[in-house]
Each structure stands twice: as structure tokens, then as C-alpha cells.
Amino acid sequence: MGAYVFRRLLLMIPTMLGIMAISFAVIQFAPGGPVEQVIAQLTGQGGSATDRISGAGSDFAQENTLDNAGEVNSKYRGAQGLDPEFIKKLEQQFGFDKPPLERFGLMIWNYLRFDFGESYFRKVSVVDLIVEKMPVSISLGLWIMLLSYGISIPLGIRKAVKDGSSFDIWTSGVIIVAYAIPGFLFAILLLVLFAGGSYFDWFPLRGLISETIDARACLPGESFRFAYCATTVVPDYFWHLALPLTALALSSFATTTLLTKNSFLDEIRKQYVVTARAKGLSERQVLYGHVFRNAMLIVIAAFPGAFISAFFTGSLLIETIFSLDGLGLLGYKSVIERDYPVVFATLYIFSLMGLLVGLLSDLIYTWIDPRIDFESREV
């Protein structure tokens, strides 16, 4: 098993290089780079990330040209009339005074040392920015994961035991309908119905905590106040999360439920289950003593990926609708604003963690079922 793990770790190196190289090459030709963003703001043509979707120009170096009057035309759209020295300083500030290959090599060298630099436009380190936005994504991802697994596994087992019954049929119908409804449309419906729209004003419109609540009371240290945290902060926190979690949970448990059901059905029909029943074991002993471990192999092996994604992913539409400033909205704004340090750092971190979680899932397969041997297989 050690050789297999070593080969997988070695393969991560060219994989990460390929991901970063392709992304870097695409970015070079993407219109509206950071220099153009600054120029647009100076000339009054800029906009926020949510209302300015496209830009003009390109980061890829172009030669200056002369017009009919002999005046220099800038390679950046909208830069006519600006001091060329100012444009050069902008290029130096963002690192575009260097050739693309040199910039790529410097970026990879820094990332190998986990030095992700600072955001172009927020003047804060990328790591601090990600940590700042993580509470929202953790709140959404972690609770949705717990709700999904907490509902899906018992429901999937029940559906497998009651296969073909009226319970199985109507729950399958509910799951399929819920899975087909877009989460963001359901989120808008929840806002209209329960968040001060045309009907009820039961839930807040934005944020994780009310502005009047002191969330520091739940932090460990001198400011920790258990009574205030338990009676005020925690209820307010879940009050704000009620609608976003409901919108996300609508379709989150469909796949896991059906996967659990089908896994249990496959195992229940095998010969060792018939033998266990013939020995006089109860259905509960057969189900949880013999079937459960084999049937849950696929579901449990996928848990590390779900757990990690709960911390490092966000839902752009849900975060936007409920005014939650998390990683999903951060990623979208970074791409639109061409904040490349944030874009590449998050891509690097998430890709690396995805590869490591994939390896961890394989190791969990072998831990759950020792008969699985990746060592004898080609990677």
C-alpha cells in the first residue's frame, strides 16, 4: 500500500502543474485584467462584480501602435490620455512588467512555499481573506452535510427494507421532485413567503448574526460568556441560517439516499444474507451486523470529500440571495474583478485538497474492506 500512496503523491505534482498552467494560459487571454479594472475605475467606467460581468482588453502583452496623428495608443482600452509612466507603474504593481513564463514560474515557486501573496484590490493577504470568508461557507456546508447524511442514510435504509411498498414509492416521488427544483428559485420563494415579502416576516434577510448581537461572546478567552452565547447568539445564528439551509437541503440528500438504498438492496440479495437468516438471526442483526458494513462502503468512502467541501466551498446564488459573504461570492467577485492572487490561490488550495481527499477516500476503502487491494492495480 505504501508504494501505491507514493505513486499517487508523485502524480499530484504533474497534475497540479497542469491545472495551474492551463488556468494561467487561459487567464492571459481573458479580457479586462487588473490594469484595465483600475483604468476603468479612474475613468468612471468601472462597476461592482455583481453588475459588471465583462471587461475589455487583455492581459496578454501587446505592442503599442501609432494612430494617424502619431500619438501613442495604449494597449489597454480606456487608457488614452493617461500618463504612460502611470500605466507602467500599474504594470509593475501587478507584476505585468515581466514575461508570462517568468510570472508563472514565480507564482509556482511561491505556491510551493504556500506564499499566496496579497489581494490586488483588498490589500490583505489571500490566506487572511479566505479565513475571513470561511465562517459563512462552513456554516452552510457543515450543517448541510450533517443534515444530508443524517436524513439520507436512515431514509435510504428504510427505503431498501420497504422496497416496492407505498412508503418507498411516495418518498421516491418526493425526492425526485425536490431534486428537480432549483435551489435558488426555492430560496427566492422562501424570502417572499417568510422574510418580509408579501406574507410573513419571520426570518431575517441577511447575514449570519444580527447587528445587535455580540458574536465575540462565543469565542474562547476572556470575552467568552456562556449564558449570553447559549441564550442569545446561538439561537440568533440558527434563526439566520434557517432559510438558507432549507433552500440548500431541498435537493442535497437525493443522491445519497438513492445510493444508500441501492447499495443495501444489492447486499440484501446476496447469499450470505440468506445464510444469516437461516441461522435464526433477526432482521435487525442481519441488517446492521452483516449488511451495513458492506453496503455503506461507497457512502462512507465519500465522506472525506463531503467533509472537506463543507469547509472550502460555497454556494454563489444562495450566498447572494441571502446576502452571505462567503467563499462562493468571494470566488465570483475575484474572477470578475480579475483579482488573480485570490483566483489562483483558491484554485491551487482547492485542487490540492481535492487530490489529497481522493487519496484519503481510497485509503478508507481499504480500511473498511481489507479485501480491496490498490497495490496490485496500475494507477
Short mmCIF file of C-alpha atoms in Angstrom, two decimals:
data_model
loop_
_atom_site.label_atom_id
_atom_site.label_comp_id
_atom_site.label_asym_id
_atom_site.label_seq_id
_atom_site.Cartn_x
_atom_site.Cartn_y
_atom_site.Cartn_z
CA MET A 1 0.00 0.00 0.00
CA GLY A 2 2.93 2.32 0.68
CA ALA A 3 4.08 2.13 -2.96
CA TYR A 4 0.57 2.97 -4.18
CA VAL A 5 0.38 6.03 -1.90
CA PHE A 6 3.84 7.15 -3.03
CA ARG A 7 2.87 6.87 -6.71
CA ARG A 8 -0.31 8.83 -6.11
CA LEU A 9 1.61 11.57 -4.33
CA LEU A 10 4.10 11.77 -7.20
CA LEU A 11 1.29 12.00 -9.75
CA MET A 12 -0.12 15.00 -7.90
CA ILE A 13 2.89 17.08 -8.99
CA PRO A 14 2.25 17.00 -12.79
CA THR A 15 -1.49 17.15 -12.16
CA MET A 16 -1.19 20.37 -10.16
CA LEU A 17 1.25 21.82 -12.70
CA GLY A 18 -1.17 21.01 -15.50
CA ILE A 19 -4.12 22.60 -13.70
CA MET A 20 -2.21 25.77 -12.91
CA ALA A 21 -0.59 26.01 -16.36
CA ILE A 22 -3.88 25.66 -18.25
CA SER A 23 -5.62 28.13 -15.97
CA PHE A 24 -2.73 30.61 -16.26
CA ALA A 25 -2.75 30.33 -20.06
CA VAL A 26 -6.49 30.93 -20.25
CA ILE A 27 -6.22 33.95 -17.96
CA GLN A 28 -3.66 35.60 -20.26
CA PHE A 29 -6.30 35.99 -22.94
CA ALA A 30 -9.21 36.85 -20.65
CA PRO A 31 -10.43 40.41 -21.27
CA GLY A 32 -10.40 43.03 -18.57
CA GLY A 33 -7.32 42.38 -16.45
CA PRO A 34 -6.46 44.16 -13.18
CA VAL A 35 -4.79 47.06 -15.02
CA GLU A 36 -7.95 47.59 -17.06
CA GLN A 37 -10.01 47.39 -13.85
CA VAL A 38 -8.03 50.26 -12.30
CA ILE A 39 -8.23 52.29 -15.52
CA ALA A 40 -11.99 51.72 -15.69
CA GLN A 41 -12.40 52.95 -12.12
CA LEU A 42 -10.27 56.04 -12.79
CA THR A 43 -12.25 56.91 -15.92
CA GLY A 44 -15.61 56.24 -14.28
CA GLN A 45 -16.36 53.13 -16.31
CA GLY A 46 -15.93 50.55 -13.54
CA GLY A 47 -18.62 48.67 -11.68
CA SER A 48 -19.08 46.12 -8.98
CA ALA A 49 -18.54 42.42 -9.53
CA THR A 50 -22.23 41.73 -9.50
CA ASP A 51 -23.22 44.24 -12.17
CA ARG A 52 -20.14 44.41 -14.39
CA ILE A 53 -19.79 40.96 -15.91
CA SER A 54 -17.36 41.52 -18.73
CA GLY A 55 -14.34 43.71 -19.36
CA ALA A 56 -12.28 44.76 -22.31
CA GLY A 57 -8.66 44.37 -23.29
CA SER A 58 -6.34 41.54 -22.43
CA ASP A 59 -3.53 40.81 -20.02
CA PHE A 60 -1.50 39.33 -22.82
CA ALA A 61 1.26 41.73 -23.78
CA GLN A 62 0.64 43.71 -26.95
CA GLU A 63 2.85 46.29 -28.65
CA ASN A 64 1.82 49.95 -28.63
CA THR A 65 0.73 51.28 -32.00
CA LEU A 66 0.63 54.71 -33.60
CA ASP A 67 -2.54 56.33 -34.92
CA ASN A 68 -2.72 58.66 -37.96
CA ALA A 69 -1.80 61.68 -35.82
CA GLY A 70 1.32 59.94 -34.50
CA GLU A 71 0.01 59.67 -30.95
CA VAL A 72 0.69 56.60 -28.89
CA ASN A 73 -2.29 54.29 -28.38
CA SER A 74 -2.15 52.28 -25.19
CA LYS A 75 -2.53 48.52 -25.26
CA TYR A 76 -5.21 48.94 -22.59
CA ARG A 77 -8.64 50.08 -23.59
CA GLY A 78 -9.63 53.34 -21.96
CA ALA A 79 -6.03 54.32 -21.17
CA GLN A 80 -5.81 57.02 -23.85
CA GLY A 81 -4.93 60.30 -22.24
CA LEU A 82 -3.36 58.75 -19.14
CA ASP A 83 0.32 59.23 -18.37
CA PRO A 84 2.31 56.29 -19.85
CA GLU A 85 4.51 56.33 -16.75
CA PHE A 86 1.42 55.80 -14.63
CA ILE A 87 0.46 52.80 -16.78
CA LYS A 88 3.97 51.36 -16.35
CA LYS A 89 3.71 51.74 -12.58
CA LEU A 90 0.40 49.88 -12.67
CA GLU A 91 2.02 47.06 -14.64
CA GLN A 92 4.86 46.87 -12.13
CA GLN A 93 2.42 46.89 -9.23
CA PHE A 94 0.51 43.92 -10.64
CA GLY A 95 3.61 42.16 -11.98
CA PHE A 96 2.73 42.51 -15.67
CA ASP A 97 6.08 44.10 -16.49
CA LYS A 98 7.52 40.57 -16.56
CA PRO A 99 7.08 37.97 -19.36
CA PRO A 100 4.24 35.44 -18.83
CA LEU A 101 6.60 32.47 -18.34
CA GLU A 102 8.56 34.33 -15.69
CA ARG A 103 5.36 35.27 -13.88
CA PHE A 104 4.14 31.68 -13.99
CA GLY A 105 7.41 30.32 -12.66
CA LEU A 106 7.46 32.86 -9.84
CA MET A 107 3.87 32.02 -8.94
CA ILE A 108 4.57 28.27 -8.78
CA TRP A 109 7.69 28.84 -6.67
CA ASN A 110 5.72 30.96 -4.21
CA TYR A 111 2.86 28.47 -4.08
CA LEU A 112 5.23 25.60 -3.34
CA ARG A 113 6.18 27.55 -0.22
CA PHE A 114 2.47 28.33 0.41
CA ASP A 115 3.14 32.02 -0.12
CA PHE A 116 -0.05 33.25 -1.82
CA GLY A 117 0.64 36.97 -1.65
CA GLU A 118 -1.94 39.72 -1.24
CA SER A 119 -5.17 40.53 -2.99
CA TYR A 120 -4.77 43.14 -5.73
CA PHE A 121 -7.68 45.28 -4.61
CA ARG A 122 -8.28 44.46 -0.93
CA LYS A 123 -4.74 44.97 0.39
CA VAL A 124 -4.97 41.89 2.62
CA SER A 125 -3.25 38.53 2.33
CA VAL A 126 -5.12 35.87 0.41
CA VAL A 127 -4.97 33.45 3.34
CA ASP A 128 -6.48 36.03 5.70
CA LEU A 129 -9.17 36.79 3.13
CA ILE A 130 -10.12 33.11 2.80
CA VAL A 131 -10.16 32.67 6.57
CA GLU A 132 -12.37 35.76 6.88
CA LYS A 133 -14.96 34.34 4.46
CA MET A 134 -14.85 30.76 5.72
CA PRO A 135 -17.36 31.10 8.61
CA VAL A 136 -20.22 31.58 6.14
CA SER A 137 -19.20 28.65 3.95
CA ILE A 138 -18.53 26.44 6.97
CA SER A 139 -21.93 27.33 8.40
CA LEU A 140 -23.69 26.39 5.18
CA GLY A 141 -21.55 23.42 4.17
CA LEU A 142 -21.13 21.74 7.54
CA TRP A 143 -24.79 21.87 8.55
CA ILE A 144 -25.95 20.79 5.10
CA MET A 145 -23.55 17.83 5.20
CA LEU A 146 -24.82 16.78 8.63
CA LEU A 147 -28.44 17.20 7.56
CA SER A 148 -27.83 15.35 4.31
CA TYR A 149 -26.15 12.34 5.89
CA GLY A 150 -28.49 12.39 8.89
CA ILE A 151 -31.55 12.19 6.61
CA SER A 152 -30.19 10.23 3.66
CA ILE A 153 -28.72 7.18 5.39
CA PRO A 154 -31.71 6.29 7.61
CA LEU A 155 -34.12 7.09 4.78
CA GLY A 156 -32.13 5.04 2.27
CA ILE A 157 -32.01 2.04 4.63
CA ARG A 158 -35.74 2.32 5.28
CA LYS A 159 -36.48 2.50 1.57
CA ALA A 160 -34.34 -0.59 0.92
CA VAL A 161 -36.14 -2.57 3.64
CA LYS A 162 -39.54 -1.38 2.33
CA ASP A 163 -38.61 -1.72 -1.35
CA GLY A 164 -41.70 -1.61 -3.55
CA SER A 165 -44.04 -0.54 -0.75
CA SER A 166 -46.18 2.61 -0.75
CA PHE A 167 -43.60 4.25 1.55
CA ASP A 168 -40.84 3.61 -0.98
CA ILE A 169 -42.93 4.93 -3.86
CA TRP A 170 -44.11 8.20 -2.34
CA THR A 171 -40.72 9.04 -0.79
CA SER A 172 -39.05 8.44 -4.16
CA GLY A 173 -41.55 10.84 -5.72
CA VAL A 174 -40.82 13.50 -3.11
CA ILE A 175 -37.06 13.08 -3.54
CA ILE A 176 -37.21 13.35 -7.33
CA VAL A 177 -39.45 16.45 -7.24
CA ALA A 178 -37.24 18.11 -4.61
CA TYR A 179 -34.12 17.32 -6.61
CA ALA A 180 -35.65 18.86 -9.74
CA ILE A 181 -36.47 22.21 -8.08
CA PRO A 182 -33.60 24.73 -8.44
CA GLY A 183 -32.36 25.74 -5.02
CA PHE A 184 -32.09 29.44 -5.87
CA LEU A 185 -35.73 29.59 -7.01
CA PHE A 186 -36.83 27.93 -3.81
CA ALA A 187 -34.66 30.41 -1.88
CA ILE A 188 -36.45 33.34 -3.54
CA LEU A 189 -39.81 31.75 -2.70
CA LEU A 190 -38.74 31.41 0.94
CA LEU A 191 -37.75 35.07 1.04
CA VAL A 192 -41.07 36.17 -0.41
CA LEU A 193 -43.08 34.00 1.96
CA PHE A 194 -41.16 34.19 5.24
CA ALA A 195 -38.65 37.08 5.16
CA GLY A 196 -40.79 40.20 4.99
CA GLY A 197 -42.04 39.81 1.45
CA SER A 198 -45.73 39.76 0.72
CA TYR A 199 -46.71 37.39 3.52
CA PHE A 200 -44.79 36.76 6.76
CA ASP A 201 -41.84 38.50 8.39
CA TRP A 202 -40.50 35.61 10.43
CA PHE A 203 -36.85 35.37 9.37
CA PRO A 204 -34.04 37.89 8.67
CA LEU A 205 -32.95 38.84 5.18
CA ARG A 206 -29.19 38.90 5.54
CA GLY A 207 -26.10 37.88 7.49
CA LEU A 208 -25.25 35.13 9.94
CA ILE A 209 -25.76 37.20 13.09
CA SER A 210 -27.90 40.24 13.82
CA GLU A 211 -26.01 43.51 14.03
CA THR A 212 -27.13 43.99 17.62
CA ILE A 213 -25.66 40.63 18.68
CA ASP A 214 -22.12 40.39 20.06
CA ALA A 215 -20.79 37.20 18.46
CA ARG A 216 -17.49 37.55 20.35
CA ALA A 217 -19.29 36.25 23.42
CA CYS A 218 -18.96 32.73 21.98
CA LEU A 219 -15.22 32.97 21.31
CA PRO A 220 -12.92 31.22 23.80
CA GLY A 221 -10.97 33.53 26.02
CA GLU A 222 -11.71 36.41 28.33
CA SER A 223 -14.70 37.56 26.26
CA PHE A 224 -16.47 34.18 26.49
CA ARG A 225 -19.89 34.43 28.15
CA PHE A 226 -21.66 31.08 28.21
CA ALA A 227 -25.12 32.28 29.25
CA TYR A 228 -25.25 35.06 26.65
CA CYS A 229 -23.84 32.74 23.96
CA ALA A 230 -26.28 29.91 24.66
CA THR A 231 -29.41 32.05 25.04
CA THR A 232 -28.80 34.83 22.52
CA VAL A 233 -26.01 34.21 19.98
CA VAL A 234 -26.71 30.56 19.13
CA PRO A 235 -30.49 30.97 18.65
CA ASP A 236 -29.90 34.08 16.52
CA TYR A 237 -27.30 32.19 14.45
CA PHE A 238 -29.69 29.34 13.63
CA TRP A 239 -32.51 31.84 13.05
CA HIS A 240 -30.43 33.41 10.27
CA LEU A 241 -29.45 30.02 8.84
CA ALA A 242 -32.98 28.58 8.72
CA LEU A 243 -33.93 29.78 5.23
CA PRO A 244 -30.52 29.27 3.50
CA LEU A 245 -30.23 25.74 4.89
CA THR A 246 -33.79 24.92 3.85
CA ALA A 247 -33.07 26.10 0.30
CA LEU A 248 -29.83 24.10 0.11
CA ALA A 249 -31.25 20.98 1.76
CA LEU A 250 -34.09 20.68 -0.73
CA SER A 251 -32.03 18.64 -3.18
CA SER A 252 -28.91 17.82 -1.15
CA PHE A 253 -29.98 14.41 0.15
CA ALA A 254 -31.45 12.88 -3.04
CA THR A 255 -28.25 11.32 -4.40
CA THR A 256 -27.05 9.91 -1.07
CA THR A 257 -30.50 8.49 -0.26
CA LEU A 258 -30.81 6.61 -3.53
CA LEU A 259 -27.18 5.48 -3.36
CA THR A 260 -27.73 4.09 0.14
CA LYS A 261 -30.93 2.33 -0.91
CA ASN A 262 -29.37 0.70 -3.97
CA SER A 263 -26.27 -0.37 -2.01
CA PHE A 264 -28.41 -2.06 0.64
CA LEU A 265 -30.61 -3.72 -1.98
CA ASP A 266 -27.55 -5.20 -3.69
CA GLU A 267 -26.26 -6.62 -0.40
CA ILE A 268 -29.62 -7.87 0.88
CA ARG A 269 -29.99 -10.10 -2.18
CA LYS A 270 -26.63 -11.85 -1.69
CA GLN A 271 -26.17 -15.38 -0.44
CA TYR A 272 -24.53 -14.52 2.89
CA VAL A 273 -27.71 -12.67 3.93
CA VAL A 274 -29.81 -15.76 3.21
CA THR A 275 -27.37 -17.82 5.25
CA ALA A 276 -27.52 -15.37 8.17
CA ARG A 277 -31.30 -15.51 8.18
CA ALA A 278 -31.22 -19.31 8.03
CA LYS A 279 -29.13 -19.31 11.21
CA GLY A 280 -32.02 -17.63 13.00
CA LEU A 281 -30.66 -14.08 13.22
CA SER A 282 -33.22 -11.30 13.47
CA GLU A 283 -33.67 -8.83 10.63
CA ARG A 284 -32.02 -6.12 12.72
CA GLN A 285 -28.98 -8.33 13.37
CA VAL A 286 -28.75 -9.22 9.69
CA LEU A 287 -29.19 -5.62 8.58
CA TYR A 288 -26.77 -3.89 10.94
CA GLY A 289 -24.46 -6.78 11.79
CA HIS A 290 -23.79 -8.06 8.26
CA VAL A 291 -25.25 -5.86 5.55
CA PHE A 292 -24.44 -2.41 6.92
CA ARG A 293 -20.64 -2.58 6.65
CA ASN A 294 -20.63 -3.82 3.07
CA ALA A 295 -23.48 -1.61 1.88
CA MET A 296 -22.05 1.59 3.38
CA LEU A 297 -18.66 1.17 1.74
CA ILE A 298 -19.34 3.63 -1.07
CA VAL A 299 -21.22 6.10 1.12
CA ILE A 300 -18.62 6.21 3.90
CA ALA A 301 -15.71 6.44 1.46
CA ALA A 302 -17.26 9.61 0.01
CA PHE A 303 -17.49 11.22 3.45
CA PRO A 304 -14.00 12.84 3.46
CA GLY A 305 -14.79 14.69 0.25
CA ALA A 306 -18.11 15.89 1.62
CA PHE A 307 -16.49 16.92 4.89
CA ILE A 308 -13.71 18.92 3.24
CA SER A 309 -16.08 20.55 0.77
CA ALA A 310 -18.18 21.67 3.72
CA PHE A 311 -15.28 23.87 4.78
CA PHE A 312 -13.97 25.13 1.46
CA THR A 313 -16.91 25.53 -0.89
CA GLY A 314 -19.71 28.00 -1.11
CA SER A 315 -22.97 28.41 -2.94
CA LEU A 316 -22.80 31.59 -5.01
CA LEU A 317 -26.52 32.00 -5.65
CA ILE A 318 -27.61 31.18 -2.11
CA GLU A 319 -24.96 33.46 -0.63
CA THR A 320 -26.03 36.28 -2.97
CA ILE A 321 -29.75 35.86 -2.34
CA PHE A 322 -29.36 35.85 1.44
CA SER A 323 -26.50 38.41 1.48
CA LEU A 324 -23.99 35.98 2.95
CA ASP A 325 -20.38 36.93 2.21
CA GLY A 326 -18.73 33.53 1.86
CA LEU A 327 -16.22 31.75 -0.35
CA GLY A 328 -18.69 31.32 -3.20
CA LEU A 329 -19.26 35.05 -3.52
CA LEU A 330 -15.55 35.72 -2.96
CA GLY A 331 -14.59 33.43 -5.84
CA TYR A 332 -17.11 35.04 -8.17
CA LYS A 333 -16.02 38.58 -7.29
CA SER A 334 -12.36 37.65 -7.68
CA VAL A 335 -12.91 36.30 -11.19
CA ILE A 336 -14.99 39.29 -12.29
CA GLU A 337 -12.60 41.82 -10.72
CA ARG A 338 -9.59 39.91 -12.09
CA ASP A 339 -8.11 39.59 -8.62
CA TYR A 340 -5.67 36.94 -9.81
CA PRO A 341 -3.88 36.20 -6.50
CA VAL A 342 -7.21 35.19 -4.97
CA VAL A 343 -8.29 33.27 -8.08
CA PHE A 344 -5.08 31.24 -8.41
CA ALA A 345 -4.57 30.71 -4.68
CA THR A 346 -8.08 29.32 -4.18
CA LEU A 347 -7.69 27.18 -7.30
CA TYR A 348 -4.37 25.84 -6.02
CA ILE A 349 -5.64 25.15 -2.49
CA PHE A 350 -8.90 23.53 -3.58
CA SER A 351 -7.25 21.42 -6.30
CA LEU A 352 -4.56 20.18 -3.92
CA MET A 353 -7.12 19.33 -1.25
CA GLY A 354 -9.28 17.57 -3.84
CA LEU A 355 -6.38 15.33 -4.85
CA LEU A 356 -5.49 14.58 -1.23
CA VAL A 357 -9.10 13.80 -0.36
CA GLY A 358 -9.29 11.44 -3.33
CA LEU A 359 -6.30 9.55 -1.97
CA LEU A 360 -7.82 9.56 1.52
CA SER A 361 -11.04 8.06 0.13
CA ASP A 362 -9.06 5.20 -1.39
CA LEU A 363 -7.36 4.56 1.95
CA ILE A 364 -10.74 4.49 3.67
CA TYR A 365 -11.92 1.89 1.14
CA THR A 366 -9.10 -0.41 2.21
CA TRP A 367 -9.71 0.30 5.90
CA ILE A 368 -13.40 -0.57 5.63
CA ASP A 369 -12.84 -3.60 3.41
CA PRO A 370 -9.31 -5.10 3.59
CA ARG A 371 -10.09 -7.27 0.57
CA ILE A 372 -9.68 -4.18 -1.65
CA ASP A 373 -6.07 -4.01 -2.82
CA PHE A 374 -4.96 -0.96 -4.81
CA GLU A 375 -1.36 -2.10 -4.63
CA SER A 376 -1.85 -4.68 -7.36
CA ARG A 377 -3.52 -2.18 -9.69
CA GLU A 378 -1.95 0.27 -12.04
CA VAL A 379 -2.56 3.89 -11.06
#
